Tab-separated table of C-alpha atoms and ligand atoms in Angstrom:
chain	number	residue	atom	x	y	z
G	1	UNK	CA	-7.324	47.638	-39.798
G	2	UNK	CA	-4.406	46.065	-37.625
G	3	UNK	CA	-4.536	42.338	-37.342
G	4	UNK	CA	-6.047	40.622	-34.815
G	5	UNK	CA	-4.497	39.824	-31.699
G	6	UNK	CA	-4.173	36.448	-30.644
G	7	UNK	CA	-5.973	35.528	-27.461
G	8	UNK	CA	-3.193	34.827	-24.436
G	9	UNK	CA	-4.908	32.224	-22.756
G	10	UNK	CA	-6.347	29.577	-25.888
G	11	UNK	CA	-4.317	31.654	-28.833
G	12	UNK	CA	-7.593	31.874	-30.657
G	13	UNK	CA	-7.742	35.196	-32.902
G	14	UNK	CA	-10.557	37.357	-34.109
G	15	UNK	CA	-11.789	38.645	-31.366
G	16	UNK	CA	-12.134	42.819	-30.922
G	17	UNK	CA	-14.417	43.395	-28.761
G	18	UNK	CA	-13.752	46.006	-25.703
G	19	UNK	CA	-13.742	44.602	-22.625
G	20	UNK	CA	-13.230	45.921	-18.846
G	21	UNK	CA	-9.697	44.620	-17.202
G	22	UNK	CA	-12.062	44.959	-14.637
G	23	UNK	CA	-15.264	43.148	-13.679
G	24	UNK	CA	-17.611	46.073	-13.679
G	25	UNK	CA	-19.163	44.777	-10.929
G	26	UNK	CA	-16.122	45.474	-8.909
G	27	UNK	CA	-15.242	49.093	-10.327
G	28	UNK	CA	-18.164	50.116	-12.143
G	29	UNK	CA	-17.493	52.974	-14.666
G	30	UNK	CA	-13.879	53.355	-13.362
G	31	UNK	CA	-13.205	50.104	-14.452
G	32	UNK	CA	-10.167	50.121	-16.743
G	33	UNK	CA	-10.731	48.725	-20.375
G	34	UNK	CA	-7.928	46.459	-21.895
G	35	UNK	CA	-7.043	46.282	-25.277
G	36	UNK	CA	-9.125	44.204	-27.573
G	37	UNK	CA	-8.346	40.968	-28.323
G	38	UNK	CA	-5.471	40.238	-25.835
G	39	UNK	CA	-8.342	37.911	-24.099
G	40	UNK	CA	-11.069	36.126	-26.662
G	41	UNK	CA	-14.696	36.881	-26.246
G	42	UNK	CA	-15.557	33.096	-24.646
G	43	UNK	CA	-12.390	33.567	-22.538
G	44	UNK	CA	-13.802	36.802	-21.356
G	45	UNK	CA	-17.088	34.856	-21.117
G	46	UNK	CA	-15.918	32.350	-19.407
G	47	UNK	CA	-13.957	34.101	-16.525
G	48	UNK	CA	-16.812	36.687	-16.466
G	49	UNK	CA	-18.684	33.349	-15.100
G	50	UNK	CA	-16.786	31.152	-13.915
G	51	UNK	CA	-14.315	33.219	-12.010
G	52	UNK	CA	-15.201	36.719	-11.336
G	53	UNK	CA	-18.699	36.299	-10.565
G	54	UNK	CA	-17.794	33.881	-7.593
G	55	UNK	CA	-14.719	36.878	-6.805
G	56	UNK	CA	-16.610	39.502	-6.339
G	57	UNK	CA	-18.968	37.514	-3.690
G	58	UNK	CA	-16.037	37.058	-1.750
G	59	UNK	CA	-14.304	39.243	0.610
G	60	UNK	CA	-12.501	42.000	0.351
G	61	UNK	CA	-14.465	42.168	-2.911
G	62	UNK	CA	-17.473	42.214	-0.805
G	63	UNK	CA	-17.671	43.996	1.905
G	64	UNK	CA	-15.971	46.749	-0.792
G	65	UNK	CA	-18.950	46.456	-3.362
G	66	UNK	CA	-21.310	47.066	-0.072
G	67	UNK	CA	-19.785	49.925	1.448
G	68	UNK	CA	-19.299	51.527	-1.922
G	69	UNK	CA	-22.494	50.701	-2.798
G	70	UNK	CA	-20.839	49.540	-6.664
G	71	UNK	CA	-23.677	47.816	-8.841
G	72	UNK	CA	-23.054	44.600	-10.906
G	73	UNK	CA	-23.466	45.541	-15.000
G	74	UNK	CA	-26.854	44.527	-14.266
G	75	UNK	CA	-27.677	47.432	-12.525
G	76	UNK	CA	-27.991	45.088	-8.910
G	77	UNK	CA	-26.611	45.726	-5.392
G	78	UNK	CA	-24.463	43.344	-3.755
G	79	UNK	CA	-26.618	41.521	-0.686
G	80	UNK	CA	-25.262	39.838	2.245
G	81	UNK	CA	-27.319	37.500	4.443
G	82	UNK	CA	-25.896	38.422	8.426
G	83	UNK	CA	-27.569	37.300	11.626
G	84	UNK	CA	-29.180	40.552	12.072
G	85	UNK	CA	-30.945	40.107	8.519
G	86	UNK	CA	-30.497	40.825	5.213
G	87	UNK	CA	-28.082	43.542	3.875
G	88	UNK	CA	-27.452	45.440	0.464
G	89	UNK	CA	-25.346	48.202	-0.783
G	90	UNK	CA	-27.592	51.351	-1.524
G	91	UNK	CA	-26.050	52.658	-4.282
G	92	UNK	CA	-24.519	55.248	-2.260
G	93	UNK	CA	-21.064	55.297	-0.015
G	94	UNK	CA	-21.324	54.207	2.971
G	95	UNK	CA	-25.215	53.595	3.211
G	96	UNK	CA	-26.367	50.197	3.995
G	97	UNK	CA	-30.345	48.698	3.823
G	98	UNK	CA	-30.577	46.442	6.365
G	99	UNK	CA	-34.029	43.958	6.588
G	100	UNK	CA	-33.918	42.998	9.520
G	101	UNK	CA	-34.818	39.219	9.721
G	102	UNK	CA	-37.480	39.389	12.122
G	103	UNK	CA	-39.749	42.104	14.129
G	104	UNK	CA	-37.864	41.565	17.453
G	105	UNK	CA	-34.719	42.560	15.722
G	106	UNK	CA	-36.453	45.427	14.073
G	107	UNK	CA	-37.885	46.806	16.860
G	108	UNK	CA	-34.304	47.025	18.581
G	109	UNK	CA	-33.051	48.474	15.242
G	110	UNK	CA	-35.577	51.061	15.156
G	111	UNK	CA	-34.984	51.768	18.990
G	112	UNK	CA	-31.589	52.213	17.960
G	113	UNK	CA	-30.573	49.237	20.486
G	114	UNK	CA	-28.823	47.923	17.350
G	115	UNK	CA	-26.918	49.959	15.269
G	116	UNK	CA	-23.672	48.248	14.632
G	117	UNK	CA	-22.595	45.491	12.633
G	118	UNK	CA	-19.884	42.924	11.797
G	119	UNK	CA	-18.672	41.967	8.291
G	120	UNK	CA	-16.256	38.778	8.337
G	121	UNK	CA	-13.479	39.747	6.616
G	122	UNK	CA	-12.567	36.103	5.278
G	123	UNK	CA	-11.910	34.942	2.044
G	124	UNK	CA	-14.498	32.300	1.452
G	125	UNK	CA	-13.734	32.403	-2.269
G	126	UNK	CA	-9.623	32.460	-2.275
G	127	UNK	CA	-8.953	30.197	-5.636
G	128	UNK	CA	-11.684	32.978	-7.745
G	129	UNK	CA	-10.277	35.759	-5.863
G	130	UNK	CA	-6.421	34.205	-7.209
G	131	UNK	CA	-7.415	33.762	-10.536
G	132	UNK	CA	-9.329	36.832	-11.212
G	133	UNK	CA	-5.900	38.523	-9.959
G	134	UNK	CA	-4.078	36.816	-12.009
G	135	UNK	CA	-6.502	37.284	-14.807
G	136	UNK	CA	-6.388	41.015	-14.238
G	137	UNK	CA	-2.699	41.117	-14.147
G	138	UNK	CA	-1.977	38.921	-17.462
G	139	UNK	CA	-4.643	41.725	-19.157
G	140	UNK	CA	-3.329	44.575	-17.857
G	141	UNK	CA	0.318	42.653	-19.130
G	142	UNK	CA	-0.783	42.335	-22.420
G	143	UNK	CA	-2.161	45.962	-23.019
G	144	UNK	CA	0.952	47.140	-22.599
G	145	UNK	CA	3.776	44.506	-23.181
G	146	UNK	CA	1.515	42.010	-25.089
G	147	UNK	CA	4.827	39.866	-25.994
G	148	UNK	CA	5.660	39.311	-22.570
G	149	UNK	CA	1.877	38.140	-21.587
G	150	UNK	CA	2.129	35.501	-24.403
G	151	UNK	CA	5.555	34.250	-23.223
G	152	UNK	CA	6.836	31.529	-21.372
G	153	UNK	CA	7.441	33.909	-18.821
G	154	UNK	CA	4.356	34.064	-17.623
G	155	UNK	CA	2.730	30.565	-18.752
G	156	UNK	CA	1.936	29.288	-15.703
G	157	UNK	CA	0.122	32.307	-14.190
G	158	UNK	CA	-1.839	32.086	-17.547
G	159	UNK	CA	-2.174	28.191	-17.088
G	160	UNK	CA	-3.743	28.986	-13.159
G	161	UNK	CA	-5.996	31.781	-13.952
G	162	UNK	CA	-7.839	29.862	-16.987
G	163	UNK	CA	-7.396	25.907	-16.064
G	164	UNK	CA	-5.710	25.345	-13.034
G	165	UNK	CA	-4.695	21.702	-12.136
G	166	UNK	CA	-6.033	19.619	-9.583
G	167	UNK	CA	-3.712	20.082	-6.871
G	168	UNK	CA	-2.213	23.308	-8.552
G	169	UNK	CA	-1.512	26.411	-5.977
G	170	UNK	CA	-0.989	30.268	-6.106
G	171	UNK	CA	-0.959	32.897	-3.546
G	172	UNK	CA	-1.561	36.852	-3.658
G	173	UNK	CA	-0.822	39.100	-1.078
G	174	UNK	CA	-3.958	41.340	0.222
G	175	UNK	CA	-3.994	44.795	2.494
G	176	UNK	CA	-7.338	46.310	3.334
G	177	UNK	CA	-8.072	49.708	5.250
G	178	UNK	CA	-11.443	49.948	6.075
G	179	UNK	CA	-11.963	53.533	6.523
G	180	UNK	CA	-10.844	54.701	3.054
G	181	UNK	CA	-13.154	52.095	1.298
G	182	UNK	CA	-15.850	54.588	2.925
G	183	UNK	CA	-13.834	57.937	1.426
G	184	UNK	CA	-15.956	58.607	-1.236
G	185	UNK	CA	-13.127	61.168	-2.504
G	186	UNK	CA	-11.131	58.661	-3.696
G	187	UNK	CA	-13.575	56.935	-6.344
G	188	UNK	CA	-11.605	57.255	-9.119
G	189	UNK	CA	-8.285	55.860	-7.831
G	190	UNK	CA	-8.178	52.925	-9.379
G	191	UNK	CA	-5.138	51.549	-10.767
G	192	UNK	CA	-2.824	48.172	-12.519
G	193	UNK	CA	0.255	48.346	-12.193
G	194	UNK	CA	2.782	45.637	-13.618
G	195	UNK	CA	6.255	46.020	-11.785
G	196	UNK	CA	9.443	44.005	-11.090
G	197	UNK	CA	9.899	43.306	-7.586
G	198	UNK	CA	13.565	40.967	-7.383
G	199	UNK	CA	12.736	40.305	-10.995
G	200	UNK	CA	9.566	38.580	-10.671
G	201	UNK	CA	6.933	40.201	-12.772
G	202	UNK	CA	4.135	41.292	-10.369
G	203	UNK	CA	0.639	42.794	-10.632
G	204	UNK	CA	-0.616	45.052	-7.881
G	205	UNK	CA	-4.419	46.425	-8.171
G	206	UNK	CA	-5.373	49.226	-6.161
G	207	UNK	CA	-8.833	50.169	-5.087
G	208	UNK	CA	-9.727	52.894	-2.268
G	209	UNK	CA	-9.144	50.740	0.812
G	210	UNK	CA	-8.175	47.404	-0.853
G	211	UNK	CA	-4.954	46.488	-2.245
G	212	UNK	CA	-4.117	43.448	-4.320
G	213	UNK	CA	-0.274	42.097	-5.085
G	214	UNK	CA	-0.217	38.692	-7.127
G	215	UNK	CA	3.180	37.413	-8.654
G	216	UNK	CA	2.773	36.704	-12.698
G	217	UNK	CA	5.556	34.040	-12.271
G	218	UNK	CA	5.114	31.089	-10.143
G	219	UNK	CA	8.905	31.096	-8.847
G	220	UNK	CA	7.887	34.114	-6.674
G	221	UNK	CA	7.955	32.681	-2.810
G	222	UNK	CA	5.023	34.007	-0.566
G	223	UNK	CA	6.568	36.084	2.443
G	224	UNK	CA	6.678	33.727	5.801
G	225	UNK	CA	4.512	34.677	7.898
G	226	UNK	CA	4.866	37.442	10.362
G	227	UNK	CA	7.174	39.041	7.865
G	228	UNK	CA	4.190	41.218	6.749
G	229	UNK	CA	1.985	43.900	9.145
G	230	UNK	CA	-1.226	42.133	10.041
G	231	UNK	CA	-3.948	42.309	9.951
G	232	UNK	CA	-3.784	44.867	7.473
G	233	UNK	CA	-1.318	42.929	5.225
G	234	UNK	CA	-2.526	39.132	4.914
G	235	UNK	CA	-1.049	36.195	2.579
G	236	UNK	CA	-3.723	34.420	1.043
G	237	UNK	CA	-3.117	30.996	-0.399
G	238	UNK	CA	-5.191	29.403	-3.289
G	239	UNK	CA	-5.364	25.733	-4.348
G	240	UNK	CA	-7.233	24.039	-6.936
W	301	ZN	ZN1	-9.294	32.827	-25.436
């Protein structure tokens, strides 16, 4: 048997078990599996809830889970409380169960008065949705170039995703396009890729609709704004 790895966030060894890069949740059985022991079972346990749980509540993680209709390992559907009532994924692309939150607003549903609504594309949860990146990232790192996700290189993204300091800020860079979240074609395109971008080691996570780009070194300077295409392109800023 090879040795153990030894975990890159507390340097604990003897953990094996497989684990998704991913938070099934978020990419259900597309979710890409890392190799085992680059990240410790209670580190895995305790981003699983303490991080990515709060993530995936948050947009773009959201209002991609619903209009996928992606369940949580747990078999549930995401739910959204909106003015018009209570929503949840169906389990299918694209198809939303609305309660409506009282009989006036049913009977206008069911007249087909009401047929359209809004999802606020904010991110209410921007230091989980950081650190899950970065989390993500230093995984996907270490599957492949595991001496470069232990190194000094790459300390302090390691240092924000699994104890950030009071006071302690990162920033990702986020693109969403509605209408392919709903192209049910495109499923299985889910990728991590580590690149170099003016040699600052950088993590960009692609789902249909929704792409991710966090820098793995904290010299990397966020793009000013206007530099980048909104609203499609957004900077989103994370402090602890
Ligand atoms: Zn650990």
């Amino acid at each position: 048997m090879p040795p153990h790895l030894s975990c890159i966030f507390c340097h604990s060894s003897g953990s094996s078990s497989v684990a998704h890069i991913v938070p099934e949740s978020l990419g259900g059985k597309y979710s890409p599996i890392g190799r085992p022991g680059v990240t410790c079972d209670r580190c895995n346990q305790y981003f699983g809830q303490k991080v990515e749980s709060k993530a995936v509540q948050s947009f773009p993680f959201s209002g991609y889970r619903l209009l996928q209709g992606v369940p949580s390992k747990k078999r549930r559907f995401i739910r959204m409380d909106t003015k018009l009532g209570e929503v949840e994924a169906s389990g299918a692309s694209g198809i939303i169960h609305l309660e409506p939150r009282n009989n006036q607003l049913r009977n206008l549903v069911e007249r087909g008065r009401v047929c359209q609504f809004h999802l606020i594309a904010e991110v209410s949860e921007s230091l989980a949705v950081v650190r899950m990146l970065l989390k993500i990232g230093l995984e996907q790192l270490g599957k492949h170039f595991y001496d470069v996700a232990v190194s000094d290189r790459v300390g302090e993204a390691r240092a924000f995703a699994r104890r950030p300091g009071r006071g302690d800020n990162w920033w990702c860079i986020l693109c969403t396009e509605p209408s392919e979240i709903l192209d049910t074609t495109a499923k299985d395109q889910f990728t991590i890729e580590i690149t170099e971008h003016e040699g600052v080691l950088v993590s960009v996570m692609r789902l249909p609709g929704v792409t991710t780009i966090v820098p793995l070194e904290k010299r990397a300077l966020a793009p000013t704004p206007g530099s980048l295409p909104e609203p499609h392109y957004r900077v989103i800023r994370a402090t602890c």
